[in-house]
Short mmCIF file of N, CA and C in Angstrom, two decimals:
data_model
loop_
_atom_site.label_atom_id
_atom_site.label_comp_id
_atom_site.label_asym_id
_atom_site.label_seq_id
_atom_site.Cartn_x
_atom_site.Cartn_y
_atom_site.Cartn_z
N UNK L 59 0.84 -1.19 0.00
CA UNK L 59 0.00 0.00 0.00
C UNK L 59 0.88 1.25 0.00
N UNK L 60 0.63 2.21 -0.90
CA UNK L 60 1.36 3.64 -0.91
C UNK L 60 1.04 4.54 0.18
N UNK L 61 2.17 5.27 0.55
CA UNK L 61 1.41 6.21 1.75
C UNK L 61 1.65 7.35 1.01
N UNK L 62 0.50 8.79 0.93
CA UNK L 62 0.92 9.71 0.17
C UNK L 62 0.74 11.27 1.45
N UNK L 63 0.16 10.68 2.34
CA UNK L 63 -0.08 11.94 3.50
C UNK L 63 1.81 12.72 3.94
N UNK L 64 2.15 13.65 4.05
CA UNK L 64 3.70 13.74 4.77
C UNK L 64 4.15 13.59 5.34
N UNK L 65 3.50 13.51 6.09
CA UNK L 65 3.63 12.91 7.99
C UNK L 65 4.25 11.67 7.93
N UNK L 66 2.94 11.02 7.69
CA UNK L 66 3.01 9.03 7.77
C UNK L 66 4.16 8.98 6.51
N UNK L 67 4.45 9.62 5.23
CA UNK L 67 5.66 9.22 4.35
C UNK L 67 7.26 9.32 5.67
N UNK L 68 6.82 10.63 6.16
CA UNK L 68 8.10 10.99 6.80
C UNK L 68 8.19 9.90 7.90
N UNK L 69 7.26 9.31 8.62
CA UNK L 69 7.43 8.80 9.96
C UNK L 69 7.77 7.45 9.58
N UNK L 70 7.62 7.27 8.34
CA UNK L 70 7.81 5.86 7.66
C UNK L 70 8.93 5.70 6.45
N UNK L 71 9.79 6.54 6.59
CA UNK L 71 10.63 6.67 5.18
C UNK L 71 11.97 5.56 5.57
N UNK L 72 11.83 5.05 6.84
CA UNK L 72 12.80 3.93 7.26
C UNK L 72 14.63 3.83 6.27
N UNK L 73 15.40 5.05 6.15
CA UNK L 73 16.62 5.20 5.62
C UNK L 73 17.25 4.26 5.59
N UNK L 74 17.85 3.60 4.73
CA UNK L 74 18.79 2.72 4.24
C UNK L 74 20.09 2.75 3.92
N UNK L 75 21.27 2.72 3.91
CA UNK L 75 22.50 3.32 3.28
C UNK L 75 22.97 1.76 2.75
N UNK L 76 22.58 2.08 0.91
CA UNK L 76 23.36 1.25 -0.06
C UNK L 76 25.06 1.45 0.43
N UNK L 77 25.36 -0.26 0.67
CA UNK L 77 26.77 -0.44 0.79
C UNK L 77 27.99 0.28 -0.87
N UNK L 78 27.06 0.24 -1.60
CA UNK L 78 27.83 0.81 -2.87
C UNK L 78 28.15 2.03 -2.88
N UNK L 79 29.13 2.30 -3.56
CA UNK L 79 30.11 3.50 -4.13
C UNK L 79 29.22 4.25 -5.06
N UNK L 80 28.63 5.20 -5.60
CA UNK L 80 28.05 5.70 -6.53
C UNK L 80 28.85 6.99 -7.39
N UNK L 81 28.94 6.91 -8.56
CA UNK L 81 29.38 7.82 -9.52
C UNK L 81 28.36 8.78 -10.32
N UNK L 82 28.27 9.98 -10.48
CA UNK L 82 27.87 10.27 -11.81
C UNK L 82 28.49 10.67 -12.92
N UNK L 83 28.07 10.15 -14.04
CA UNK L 83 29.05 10.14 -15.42
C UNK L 83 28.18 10.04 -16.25
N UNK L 84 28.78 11.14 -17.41
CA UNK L 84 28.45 11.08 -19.03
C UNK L 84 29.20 10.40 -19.76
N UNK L 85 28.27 9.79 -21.04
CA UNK L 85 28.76 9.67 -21.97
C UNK L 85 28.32 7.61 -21.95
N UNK L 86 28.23 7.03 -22.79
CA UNK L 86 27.91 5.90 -23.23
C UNK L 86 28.29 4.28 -23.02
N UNK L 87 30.03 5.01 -21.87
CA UNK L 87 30.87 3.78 -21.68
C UNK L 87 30.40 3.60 -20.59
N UNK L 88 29.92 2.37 -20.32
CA UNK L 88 29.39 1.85 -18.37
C UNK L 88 31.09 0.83 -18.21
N UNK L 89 31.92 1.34 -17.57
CA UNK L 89 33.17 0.27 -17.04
C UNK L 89 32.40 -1.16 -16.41
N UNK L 90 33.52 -2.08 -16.93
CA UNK L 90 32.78 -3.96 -16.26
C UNK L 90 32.28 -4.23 -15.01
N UNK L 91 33.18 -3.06 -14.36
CA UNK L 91 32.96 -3.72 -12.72
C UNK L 91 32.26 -2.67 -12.38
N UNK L 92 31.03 -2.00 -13.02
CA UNK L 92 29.96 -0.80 -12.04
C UNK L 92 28.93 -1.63 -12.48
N UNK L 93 28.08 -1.44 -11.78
CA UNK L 93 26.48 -1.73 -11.49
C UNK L 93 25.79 -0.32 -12.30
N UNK L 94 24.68 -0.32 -13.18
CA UNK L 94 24.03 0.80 -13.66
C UNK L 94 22.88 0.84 -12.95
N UNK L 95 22.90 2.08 -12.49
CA UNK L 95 21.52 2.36 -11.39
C UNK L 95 20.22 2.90 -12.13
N UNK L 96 20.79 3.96 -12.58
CA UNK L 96 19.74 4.54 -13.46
C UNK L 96 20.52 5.23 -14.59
N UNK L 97 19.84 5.33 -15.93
CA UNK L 97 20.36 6.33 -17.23
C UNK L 97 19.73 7.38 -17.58
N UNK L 98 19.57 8.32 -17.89
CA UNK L 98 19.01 9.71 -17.75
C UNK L 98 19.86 10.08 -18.86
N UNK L 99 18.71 9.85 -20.40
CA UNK L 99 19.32 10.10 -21.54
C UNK L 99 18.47 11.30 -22.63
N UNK L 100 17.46 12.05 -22.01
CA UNK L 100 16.96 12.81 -22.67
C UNK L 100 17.51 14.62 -22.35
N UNK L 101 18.88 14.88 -21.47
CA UNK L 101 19.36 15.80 -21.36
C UNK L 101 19.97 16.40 -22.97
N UNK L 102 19.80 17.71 -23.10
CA UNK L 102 20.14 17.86 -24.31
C UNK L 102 22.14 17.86 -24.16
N UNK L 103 22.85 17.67 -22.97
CA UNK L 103 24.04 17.71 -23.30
C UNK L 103 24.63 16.25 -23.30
N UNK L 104 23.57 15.28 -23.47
CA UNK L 104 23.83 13.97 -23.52
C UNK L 104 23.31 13.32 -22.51
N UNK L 105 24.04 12.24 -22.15
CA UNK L 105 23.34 10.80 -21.12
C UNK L 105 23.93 11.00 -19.97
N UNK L 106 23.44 11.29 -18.78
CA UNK L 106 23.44 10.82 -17.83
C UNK L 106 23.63 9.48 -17.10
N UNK L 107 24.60 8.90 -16.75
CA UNK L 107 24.42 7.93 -15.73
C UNK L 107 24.56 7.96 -14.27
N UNK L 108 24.11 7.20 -13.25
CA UNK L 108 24.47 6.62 -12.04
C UNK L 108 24.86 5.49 -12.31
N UNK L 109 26.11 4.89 -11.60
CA UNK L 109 26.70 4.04 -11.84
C UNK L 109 27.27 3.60 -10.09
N UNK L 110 27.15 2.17 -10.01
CA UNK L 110 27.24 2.09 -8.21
C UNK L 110 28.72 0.98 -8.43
N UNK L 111 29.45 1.32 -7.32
CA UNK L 111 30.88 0.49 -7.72
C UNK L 111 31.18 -0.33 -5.86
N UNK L 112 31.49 -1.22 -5.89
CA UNK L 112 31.87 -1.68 -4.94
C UNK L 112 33.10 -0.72 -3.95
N UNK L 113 33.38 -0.46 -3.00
CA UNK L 113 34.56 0.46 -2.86
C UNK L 113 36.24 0.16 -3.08
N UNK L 114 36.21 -0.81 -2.71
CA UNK L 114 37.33 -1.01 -3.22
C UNK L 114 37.84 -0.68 -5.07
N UNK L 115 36.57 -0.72 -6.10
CA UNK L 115 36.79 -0.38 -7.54
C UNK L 115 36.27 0.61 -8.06
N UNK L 116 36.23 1.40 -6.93
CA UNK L 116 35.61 3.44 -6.62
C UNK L 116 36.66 4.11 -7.82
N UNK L 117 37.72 3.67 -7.27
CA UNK L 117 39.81 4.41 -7.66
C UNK L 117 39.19 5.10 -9.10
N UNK L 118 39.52 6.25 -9.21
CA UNK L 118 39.47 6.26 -10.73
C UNK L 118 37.85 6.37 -11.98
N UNK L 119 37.14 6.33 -11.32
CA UNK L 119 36.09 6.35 -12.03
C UNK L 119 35.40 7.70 -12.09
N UNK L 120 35.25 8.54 -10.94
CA UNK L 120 34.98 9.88 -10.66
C UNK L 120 35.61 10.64 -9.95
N UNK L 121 35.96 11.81 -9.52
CA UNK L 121 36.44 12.48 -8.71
C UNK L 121 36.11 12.80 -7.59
N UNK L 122 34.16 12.72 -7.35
CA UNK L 122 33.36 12.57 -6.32
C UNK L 122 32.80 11.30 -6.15
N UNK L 123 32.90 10.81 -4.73
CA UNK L 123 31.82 9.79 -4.45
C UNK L 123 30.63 10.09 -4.22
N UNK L 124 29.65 9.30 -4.07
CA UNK L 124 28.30 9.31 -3.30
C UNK L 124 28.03 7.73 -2.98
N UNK L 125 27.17 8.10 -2.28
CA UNK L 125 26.52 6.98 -1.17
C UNK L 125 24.84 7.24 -1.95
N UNK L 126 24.17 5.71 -1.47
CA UNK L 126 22.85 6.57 -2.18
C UNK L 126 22.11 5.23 -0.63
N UNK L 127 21.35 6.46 -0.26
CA UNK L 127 20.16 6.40 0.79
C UNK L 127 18.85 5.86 0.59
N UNK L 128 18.51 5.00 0.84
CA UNK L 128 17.03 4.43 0.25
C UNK L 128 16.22 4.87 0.83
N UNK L 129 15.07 5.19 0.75
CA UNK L 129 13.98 5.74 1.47
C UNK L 129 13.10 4.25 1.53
N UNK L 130 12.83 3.57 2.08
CA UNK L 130 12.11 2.39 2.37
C UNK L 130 10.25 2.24 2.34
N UNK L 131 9.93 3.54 2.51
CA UNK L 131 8.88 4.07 2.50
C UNK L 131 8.26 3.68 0.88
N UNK L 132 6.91 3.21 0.59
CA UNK L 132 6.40 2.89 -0.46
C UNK L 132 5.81 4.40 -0.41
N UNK L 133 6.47 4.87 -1.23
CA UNK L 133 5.48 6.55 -0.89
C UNK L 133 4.87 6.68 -2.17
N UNK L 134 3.53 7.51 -2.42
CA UNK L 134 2.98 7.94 -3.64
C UNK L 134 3.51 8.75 -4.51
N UNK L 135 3.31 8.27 -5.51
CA UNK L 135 4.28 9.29 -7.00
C UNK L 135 3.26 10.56 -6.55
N UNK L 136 2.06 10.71 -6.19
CA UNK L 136 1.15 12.18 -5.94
C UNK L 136 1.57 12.50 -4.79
N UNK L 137 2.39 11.98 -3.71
CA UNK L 137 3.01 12.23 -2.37
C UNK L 137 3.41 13.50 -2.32
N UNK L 138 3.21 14.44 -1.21
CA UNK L 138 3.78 16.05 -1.60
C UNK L 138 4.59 16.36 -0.36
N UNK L 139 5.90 16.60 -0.49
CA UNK L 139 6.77 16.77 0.80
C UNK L 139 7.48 16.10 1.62
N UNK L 140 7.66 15.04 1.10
CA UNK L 140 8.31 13.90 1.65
C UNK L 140 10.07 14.46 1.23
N UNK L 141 9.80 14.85 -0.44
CA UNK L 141 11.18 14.87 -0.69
C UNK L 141 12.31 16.39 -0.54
N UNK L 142 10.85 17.32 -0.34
CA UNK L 142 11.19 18.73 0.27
C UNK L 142 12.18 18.59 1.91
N UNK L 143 11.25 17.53 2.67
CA UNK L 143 11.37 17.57 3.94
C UNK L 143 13.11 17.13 4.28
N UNK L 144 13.32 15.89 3.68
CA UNK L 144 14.51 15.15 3.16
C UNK L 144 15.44 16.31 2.59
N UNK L 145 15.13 17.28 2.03
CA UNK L 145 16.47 17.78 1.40
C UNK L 145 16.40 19.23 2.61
N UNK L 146 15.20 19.55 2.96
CA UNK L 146 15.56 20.97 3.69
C UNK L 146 16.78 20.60 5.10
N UNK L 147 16.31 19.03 5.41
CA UNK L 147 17.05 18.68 7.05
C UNK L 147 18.29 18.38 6.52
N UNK L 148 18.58 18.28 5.22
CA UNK L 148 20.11 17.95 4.59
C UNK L 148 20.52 18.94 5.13
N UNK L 149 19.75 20.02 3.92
CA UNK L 149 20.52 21.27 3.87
C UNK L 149 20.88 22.06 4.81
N UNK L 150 20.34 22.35 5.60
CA UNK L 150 20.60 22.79 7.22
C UNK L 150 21.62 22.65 7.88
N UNK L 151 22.19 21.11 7.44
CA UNK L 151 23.42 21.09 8.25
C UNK L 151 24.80 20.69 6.67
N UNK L 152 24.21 21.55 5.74
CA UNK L 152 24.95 21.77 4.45
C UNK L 152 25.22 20.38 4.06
N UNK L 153 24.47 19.15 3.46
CA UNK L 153 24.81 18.24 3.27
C UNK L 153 23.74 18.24 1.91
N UNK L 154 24.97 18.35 0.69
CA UNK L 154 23.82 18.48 -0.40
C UNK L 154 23.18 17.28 -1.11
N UNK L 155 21.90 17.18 -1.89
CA UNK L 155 21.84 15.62 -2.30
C UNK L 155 21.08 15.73 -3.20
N UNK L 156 21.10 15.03 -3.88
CA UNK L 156 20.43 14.62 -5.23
C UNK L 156 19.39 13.27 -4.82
N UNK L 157 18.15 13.46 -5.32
CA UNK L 157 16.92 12.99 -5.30
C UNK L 157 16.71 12.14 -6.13
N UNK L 158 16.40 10.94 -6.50
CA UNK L 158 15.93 10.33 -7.76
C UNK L 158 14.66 9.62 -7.09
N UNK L 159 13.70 10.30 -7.87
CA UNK L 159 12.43 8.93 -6.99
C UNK L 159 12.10 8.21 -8.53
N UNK L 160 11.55 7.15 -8.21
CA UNK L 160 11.36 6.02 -8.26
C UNK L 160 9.73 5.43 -7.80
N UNK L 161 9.39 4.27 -9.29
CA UNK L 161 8.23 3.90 -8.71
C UNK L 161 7.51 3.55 -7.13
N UNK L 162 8.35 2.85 -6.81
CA UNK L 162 8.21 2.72 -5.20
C UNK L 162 9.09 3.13 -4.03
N UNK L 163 10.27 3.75 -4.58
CA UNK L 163 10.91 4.28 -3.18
C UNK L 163 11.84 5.36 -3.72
N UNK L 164 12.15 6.26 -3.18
CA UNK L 164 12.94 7.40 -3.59
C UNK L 164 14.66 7.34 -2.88
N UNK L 165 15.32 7.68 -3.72
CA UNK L 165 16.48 7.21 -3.47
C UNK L 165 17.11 8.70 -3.20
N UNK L 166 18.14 8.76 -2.22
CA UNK L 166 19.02 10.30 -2.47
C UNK L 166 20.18 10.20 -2.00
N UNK L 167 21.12 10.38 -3.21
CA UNK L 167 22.48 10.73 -2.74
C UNK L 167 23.05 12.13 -2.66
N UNK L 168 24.24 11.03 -1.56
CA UNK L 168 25.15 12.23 -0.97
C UNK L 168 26.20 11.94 -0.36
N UNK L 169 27.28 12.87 -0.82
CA UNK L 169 28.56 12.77 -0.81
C UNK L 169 28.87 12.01 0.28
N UNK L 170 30.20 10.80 -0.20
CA UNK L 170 30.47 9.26 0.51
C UNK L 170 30.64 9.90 2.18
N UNK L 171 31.35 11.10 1.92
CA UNK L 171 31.98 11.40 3.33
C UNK L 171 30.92 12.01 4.08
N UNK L 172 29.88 12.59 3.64
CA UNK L 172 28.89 12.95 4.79
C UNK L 172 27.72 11.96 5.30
N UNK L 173 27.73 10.58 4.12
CA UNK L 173 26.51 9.45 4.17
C UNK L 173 26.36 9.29 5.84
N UNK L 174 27.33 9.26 6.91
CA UNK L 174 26.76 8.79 7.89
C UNK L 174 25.98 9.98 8.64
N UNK L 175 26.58 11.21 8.57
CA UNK L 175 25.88 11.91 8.97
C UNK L 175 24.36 12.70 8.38
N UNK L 176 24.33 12.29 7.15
CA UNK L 176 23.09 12.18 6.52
C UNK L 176 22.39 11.27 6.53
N UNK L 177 22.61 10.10 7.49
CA UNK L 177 21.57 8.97 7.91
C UNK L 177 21.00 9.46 9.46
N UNK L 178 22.06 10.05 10.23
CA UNK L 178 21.71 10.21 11.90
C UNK L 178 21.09 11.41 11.41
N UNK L 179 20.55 12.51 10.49
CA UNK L 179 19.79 13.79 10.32
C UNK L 179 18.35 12.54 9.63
N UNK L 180 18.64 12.30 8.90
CA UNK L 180 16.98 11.75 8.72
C UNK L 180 16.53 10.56 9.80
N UNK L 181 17.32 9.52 10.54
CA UNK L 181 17.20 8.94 11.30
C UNK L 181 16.17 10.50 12.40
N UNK L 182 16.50 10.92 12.57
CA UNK L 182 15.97 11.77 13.71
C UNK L 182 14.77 12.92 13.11
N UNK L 183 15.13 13.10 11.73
CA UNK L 183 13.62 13.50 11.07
C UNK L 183 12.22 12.47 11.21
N UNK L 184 12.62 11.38 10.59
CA UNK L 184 11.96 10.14 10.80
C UNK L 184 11.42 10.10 12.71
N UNK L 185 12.03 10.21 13.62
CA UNK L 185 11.66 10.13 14.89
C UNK L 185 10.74 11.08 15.43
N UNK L 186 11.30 12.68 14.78
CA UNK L 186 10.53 13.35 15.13
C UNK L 186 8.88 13.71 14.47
N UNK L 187 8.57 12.66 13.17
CA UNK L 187 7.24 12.74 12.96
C UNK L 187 6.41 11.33 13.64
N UNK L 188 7.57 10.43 14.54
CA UNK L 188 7.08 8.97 14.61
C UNK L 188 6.70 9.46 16.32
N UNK L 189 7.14 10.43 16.85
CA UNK L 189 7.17 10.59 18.15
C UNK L 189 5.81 11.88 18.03
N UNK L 190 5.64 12.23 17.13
CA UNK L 190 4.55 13.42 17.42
C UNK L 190 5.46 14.70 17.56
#
């Protein structure tokens, strides 16, 4: 069942942190050893990828890492604020992130080195709509 109210999305968005390395990269070549997350090919300066790498085979592929955060929450594609709420408690404590939602769960990365502390900020967003 989808939840689309903000509250119950937020009190239920249960954060995840994918063990994978994540890249973003243009252009058509996916390297052997990445996982393709998503392709984002209707930009007019070309294709977009996410590309997720084990860490140890991170070396060399981008210059930035990311971590990508699962939102666990079956939230509604008509859902309003779930993903506002998620990026304003980033931003606050300057932790920037990129959003990709998804039929059933919305994903957001953010830089490898802040992932833990961008789990204990929504960990405690999440509490404070589960606690009232």
């Amino acid at each position: 069942m989808t939840v689309s109210e903000t509250g119950a999305m937020i009190a239920a968005m249960d954060p995840d942190l994918d063990p994978l390395f994540y890249a973003f990269r243009t252009g058509d070549e996916i390297p052997a050893d990445a996982q393709l997350f998503a392709s984002i090919e209707e930009e007019e300066e070309g294709t977009t990828r996410i590309l997720g790498f084990a860490k140890g085979e991170f070396a060399g592929h981008a210059h930035e890492a990311y971590r990508r955060i699962v939102l666990r929450v079956n939230s509604s594609l008509d859902g309003v604020g779930l993903t506002a709420a998620v990026s304003t408690a980033l931003a606050r404590e300057a932790i920037p992130c990129n959003i990709v939602a998804a039929f059933h769960h919305d994903h957001v990365f953010v830089p490898a080195t802040r992932a833990n502390d961008a789990m204990q900020i929504l960990a405690e967003l999440q509490r404070s709509h589960r606690d009232g």
